[in-house]
Amino acid sequence: MTTISVVNQKGGVGKTTTTASIGAALVEKGQRVLLVDLDPQGGLTFSLGIDPEDLEITVGEVLLGTRKAEEAIVVTDDGIHLLPSNITVTQAEEGLVSRTGREQRLRVALDKVAGDYDFILLDCPPTLGVLTVGALSASDKVLIPLQAETLAHRGVGQLLETVGDVQQFINSDLTVWGVLPTMFDGRTNHARAVVDAISSTYELPIIEPAIPKSIRFAEAPAIGRSILGTQAKHKGAEAYRAVAAQLLDGSPS
Ligand code: ATP
Ligand code: MG
């Protein structure tokens, strides 16, 4: 079983799209997959066809310890298991700040269902707060989606500092899988130059292939599917399949 946090405190870089698409690709390959929506905005929950406002139990109750993960998990039309989120998770997050073991709670909760899954992917909110630290504490690997544009490097240092703190004080097994270029415009040298500069500055592996920029990505969540379901042969879907395949090869890590 492998648990992967999809993290970047910069908003709108493709974290949720990456989580949903790699999850769908792993399910296609016969893997048992749990996705965890840790964003109170509920973007992943919505994009998998579940109305965040209809939820009775969210990841928030699981973190507070009032419900078990297995009670909160829902199964989507695509056969993906989801631990969902909605705006009430904001209160759970506030409540956690003064609670014992706040950074360990997700790991403890997921440990109880880990036997049912081959992969657990954690979609983090665009912050480095307690929810993201909890995700890192529960993970084997970190995947950093990054939009290849000027200033994309802003915040990468701070993100790696947080990862380093978690490695040092909470979870020494955590490794950085790498940076996944998203919304990549292969027609310009600029995008490639940005990715290369970030990789060399921070000594981060680049995960290939880059995910191409395409309007198709924006269309899929509106009908509750990932691009793998709506545009199975699209080059964006194929790129995510190729990234997911590396998890099954066990390389690179
Ligand atoms: P947030 O930080 O708000 O949670 P995020 O990092 O999870 O955002 P997404 O929600 O996955 O980012 O993507 C932001 C927007 O970009 C969405 O409208 C999504 O459909 C679109 N998008 C994602 N990937 C691509 C892509 N490869 N090409 C074009 N648009 C994309
Ligand atoms: Mg998101």
Coordinates of C-alpha atoms and ligand atoms in Angstrom, one line a residue:
M1 CA 0.0 0.0 0.0
T2 CA 1.3 3.4 -1.0
T3 CA 0.0 6.7 0.3
I4 CA 0.8 9.9 -1.8
S5 CA 0.1 13.5 -0.8
V6 CA -0.6 15.9 -3.7
V7 CA 0.7 19.2 -2.3
N8 CA 1.3 22.8 -3.4
Q9 CA 0.2 25.7 -1.3
K10 CA -0.2 27.7 -4.5
G11 CA -3.8 27.6 -5.6
G12 CA -5.0 26.4 -9.0
V13 CA -1.9 24.4 -10.1
G14 CA -3.8 21.2 -10.8
K15 CA -3.6 19.3 -7.5
T16 CA -7.2 18.2 -7.6
T17 CA -7.1 17.3 -11.3
T18 CA -3.9 15.3 -10.7
T19 CA -5.4 13.4 -7.7
A20 CA -8.6 12.5 -9.6
S21 CA -6.7 11.6 -12.8
I22 CA -4.0 9.4 -11.3
G23 CA -6.7 7.8 -9.1
A24 CA -8.8 7.0 -12.2
A25 CA -5.7 5.7 -14.0
L26 CA -4.8 3.4 -11.1
V27 CA -8.4 2.0 -11.0
E28 CA -8.2 1.3 -14.8
K29 CA -5.1 -0.8 -14.0
G30 CA -7.1 -2.8 -11.5
Q31 CA -5.8 -1.1 -8.4
R32 CA -7.9 -0.5 -5.3
V33 CA -7.8 3.2 -4.8
L34 CA -8.9 5.6 -2.0
L35 CA -8.9 9.3 -2.7
V36 CA -9.1 11.7 0.3
D37 CA -10.4 15.3 -0.2
L38 CA -8.7 17.4 2.4
D39 CA -9.8 20.7 1.0
P40 CA -12.8 22.4 2.7
Q41 CA -13.8 23.7 -0.8
G42 CA -14.6 20.1 -1.7
G43 CA -13.3 20.4 -5.2
L44 CA -12.3 16.7 -5.5
T45 CA -15.6 15.6 -4.0
F46 CA -17.5 17.7 -6.5
S47 CA -15.4 16.6 -9.4
L48 CA -16.1 13.0 -8.7
G49 CA -19.8 13.6 -9.0
I50 CA -20.7 14.0 -5.4
D51 CA -22.4 17.1 -4.1
P52 CA -20.4 18.4 -1.1
E53 CA -23.5 19.9 0.4
D54 CA -25.3 16.5 0.6
L55 CA -22.7 14.9 2.8
E56 CA -23.6 13.7 6.2
I57 CA -20.1 12.6 7.2
T58 CA -16.8 14.2 6.0
V59 CA -13.1 13.8 6.6
G60 CA -13.7 16.5 9.2
E61 CA -15.5 14.1 11.6
V62 CA -12.9 11.5 11.0
L63 CA -10.2 13.9 12.0
L64 CA -12.1 15.0 15.1
G65 CA -12.5 11.3 15.9
T66 CA -16.3 11.3 16.1
R67 CA -16.6 9.0 13.0
K68 CA -14.5 6.3 11.5
A69 CA -13.1 6.6 8.0
E70 CA -15.1 3.6 6.9
E71 CA -18.3 5.4 7.8
A72 CA -17.4 8.4 5.8
I73 CA -16.1 6.7 2.6
V74 CA -18.3 6.9 -0.5
V75 CA -17.9 5.0 -3.7
T76 CA -18.2 7.0 -7.0
D77 CA -19.6 5.9 -10.3
D78 CA -16.1 5.4 -11.6
G79 CA -15.4 2.8 -8.8
I80 CA -13.1 5.1 -6.9
H81 CA -13.5 5.2 -3.1
L82 CA -13.6 8.8 -1.7
L83 CA -13.2 10.2 1.8
P84 CA -15.1 13.4 1.0
S85 CA -15.0 17.0 2.2
N86 CA -17.1 20.1 2.4
I87 CA -17.0 23.5 4.0
T88 CA -17.7 22.0 7.5
V89 CA -14.1 20.7 7.4
T90 CA -13.1 24.4 8.1
Q91 CA -14.5 24.0 11.6
A92 CA -12.9 20.7 12.1
E93 CA -9.6 22.2 11.1
E94 CA -10.1 25.0 13.6
G95 CA -11.1 22.5 16.3
L96 CA -8.0 20.4 15.6
V97 CA -5.5 23.2 16.4
S98 CA -5.8 22.8 20.1
R99 CA -6.3 19.0 20.1
T100 CA -3.8 16.3 21.0
G101 CA -2.2 14.4 18.1
R102 CA -3.6 16.7 15.5
E103 CA -0.9 15.9 12.9
Q104 CA -1.2 12.1 13.5
R105 CA -5.0 11.8 13.3
L106 CA -5.3 11.3 9.5
R107 CA -2.5 8.6 9.6
V108 CA -4.2 6.8 12.5
A109 CA -7.6 6.9 10.7
L110 CA -6.2 5.7 7.4
D111 CA -4.2 2.9 9.0
K112 CA -7.5 1.3 9.9
V113 CA -8.7 1.1 6.2
A114 CA -5.3 0.7 4.6
G115 CA -5.7 -3.0 4.2
D116 CA -8.6 -2.4 1.7
Y117 CA -6.5 -0.4 -0.7
D118 CA -3.4 -0.5 -2.9
F119 CA -3.1 3.3 -3.2
I120 CA -4.3 6.2 -1.1
L121 CA -4.0 9.7 -2.7
L122 CA -4.5 12.8 -0.6
D123 CA -5.7 16.0 -2.3
C124 CA -4.4 18.9 -0.1
P125 CA -5.8 22.4 0.2
P126 CA -3.7 25.3 -1.1
T127 CA -2.2 26.0 2.4
L128 CA 0.5 24.5 4.5
G129 CA -1.7 24.3 7.6
V130 CA -2.6 21.4 9.8
L131 CA -4.6 19.5 7.1
T132 CA -1.6 19.5 4.8
V133 CA 0.9 18.6 7.6
G134 CA -1.5 15.8 8.6
A135 CA -1.4 14.5 5.0
L136 CA 2.4 14.6 4.8
S137 CA 2.5 12.8 8.2
A138 CA 0.4 10.0 6.7
S139 CA 2.2 9.6 3.4
D140 CA 5.0 7.6 1.8
K141 CA 5.5 10.1 -1.1
V142 CA 4.9 13.7 -2.0
L143 CA 3.9 14.8 -5.5
I144 CA 4.1 18.5 -6.3
P145 CA 2.1 19.6 -9.2
L146 CA 3.6 22.8 -10.6
Q147 CA 2.3 25.1 -13.3
A148 CA 5.3 25.9 -15.5
E149 CA 5.2 29.7 -15.5
T150 CA 7.2 32.6 -14.3
L151 CA 7.0 32.9 -10.4
A152 CA 6.0 29.2 -10.1
H153 CA 9.0 28.8 -7.9
R154 CA 7.6 31.1 -5.3
G155 CA 6.7 29.0 -2.3
V156 CA 8.5 25.9 -3.4
G157 CA 11.2 26.6 -0.8
Q158 CA 8.6 27.0 2.0
L159 CA 6.9 23.8 0.8
L160 CA 10.1 21.8 1.0
E161 CA 10.8 23.3 4.4
T162 CA 7.5 21.9 5.6
V163 CA 8.3 18.6 4.1
G164 CA 11.7 18.6 5.8
D165 CA 10.1 19.4 9.1
V166 CA 7.6 16.5 8.8
Q167 CA 10.5 14.2 7.8
Q168 CA 12.6 15.3 10.8
F169 CA 9.9 15.3 13.5
I170 CA 7.0 13.2 12.4
N171 CA 7.5 10.9 9.5
S172 CA 11.0 9.9 8.5
D173 CA 9.7 7.6 5.8
L174 CA 8.4 10.4 3.7
T175 CA 10.1 10.9 0.3
V176 CA 9.6 13.5 -2.4
W177 CA 8.5 11.7 -5.6
G178 CA 9.0 14.9 -7.6
V179 CA 7.5 17.9 -9.4
L180 CA 4.8 17.2 -12.0
P181 CA 4.6 20.0 -14.6
T182 CA 0.9 20.7 -15.2
M183 CA -0.9 22.9 -17.8
F184 CA 2.3 22.5 -19.8
D185 CA 2.5 24.4 -23.0
G186 CA 5.0 22.3 -25.0
R187 CA 5.1 24.9 -27.8
T188 CA 7.3 27.3 -25.9
N189 CA 10.8 26.8 -24.5
H190 CA 9.7 29.0 -21.6
A191 CA 7.7 26.2 -19.8
R192 CA 10.6 23.8 -20.1
A193 CA 13.1 26.4 -18.8
V194 CA 11.0 27.2 -15.8
V195 CA 10.6 23.5 -14.9
D196 CA 14.4 22.9 -15.4
A197 CA 15.3 25.9 -13.2
I198 CA 13.1 24.8 -10.4
S199 CA 14.4 21.2 -10.6
S200 CA 18.0 22.3 -10.4
T201 CA 17.5 25.1 -7.8
Y202 CA 15.7 22.7 -5.4
E203 CA 17.3 19.4 -6.5
L204 CA 13.9 18.0 -7.2
P205 CA 13.2 15.2 -9.7
I206 CA 10.9 16.1 -12.5
I207 CA 8.1 13.5 -13.1
E208 CA 7.6 12.9 -16.9
P209 CA 5.6 13.2 -19.0
A210 CA 4.4 16.8 -18.3
I211 CA 0.6 17.2 -18.3
P212 CA -0.4 19.2 -21.4
K213 CA -2.5 22.3 -21.1
S214 CA -6.0 21.6 -22.4
I215 CA -9.4 23.0 -22.1
R216 CA -10.7 19.4 -21.8
F217 CA -9.5 19.3 -18.2
A218 CA -11.9 22.0 -17.2
E219 CA -14.9 20.2 -18.8
A220 CA -14.6 16.8 -17.1
P221 CA -15.3 17.7 -13.4
A222 CA -18.5 19.4 -14.4
I223 CA -20.0 16.0 -15.1
G224 CA -18.4 14.3 -12.2
R225 CA -15.8 12.3 -14.2
S226 CA -12.1 12.6 -14.7
I227 CA -10.6 13.3 -18.2
L228 CA -9.9 9.6 -18.3
G229 CA -13.6 8.9 -18.4
T230 CA -14.7 11.7 -20.7
Q231 CA -11.8 11.8 -23.2
A232 CA -10.2 8.4 -22.8
K233 CA -7.7 8.9 -25.7
H234 CA -6.9 12.5 -25.0
K235 CA -3.2 13.2 -24.7
G236 CA -3.8 14.6 -21.2
A237 CA -5.4 11.3 -20.1
E238 CA -2.5 9.4 -21.7
A239 CA 0.0 11.6 -19.8
Y240 CA -1.7 10.8 -16.5
R241 CA -1.8 7.1 -17.3
A242 CA 2.0 7.2 -18.0
V243 CA 2.6 9.0 -14.6
A244 CA 0.4 6.5 -12.8
A245 CA 2.2 3.6 -14.5
Q246 CA 5.4 4.6 -12.8
L247 CA 3.8 3.9 -9.4
L248 CA 3.1 0.4 -10.5
D249 CA 6.7 -0.1 -11.8
G250 CA 7.9 1.1 -8.5
S251 CA 10.1 3.6 -10.2
P252 CA 11.2 6.3 -10.0
S253 CA 10.6 6.9 -6.3
Ligands
ATP1 P1 -6.9 24.6 -5.6 O1 -5.5 25.1 -5.1 O2 -7.9 25.7 -5.7 O3 -7.4 23.4 -4.9 P2 -5.8 22.9 -7.6 O4 -4.4 23.0 -7.4 O5 -6.5 21.7 -7.0 O6 -6.6 24.2 -7.1 P3 -7.3 22.2 -10.0 O7 -8.6 22.5 -9.3 O8 -6.9 20.8 -10.3 O9 -6.1 22.9 -9.2 O10 -7.1 23.0 -11.4 C1 -7.4 24.4 -11.4 C2 -8.1 24.7 -12.8 O11 -7.3 24.4 -13.8 C3 -9.4 23.8 -12.9 O12 -10.4 24.6 -13.6 C4 -8.9 22.7 -13.8 O13 -10.0 22.1 -14.6 C5 -7.9 23.4 -14.7 N1 -6.8 22.5 -15.1 C6 -6.2 21.5 -14.4 N2 -5.3 20.9 -15.2 C7 -5.3 21.5 -16.4 C8 -4.6 21.3 -17.6 N3 -3.6 20.3 -17.7 N4 -4.8 22.1 -18.6 C9 -5.8 23.1 -18.5 N5 -6.5 23.3 -17.4 C10 -6.3 22.5 -16.4
MG2 MG -7.8 21.5 -5.4

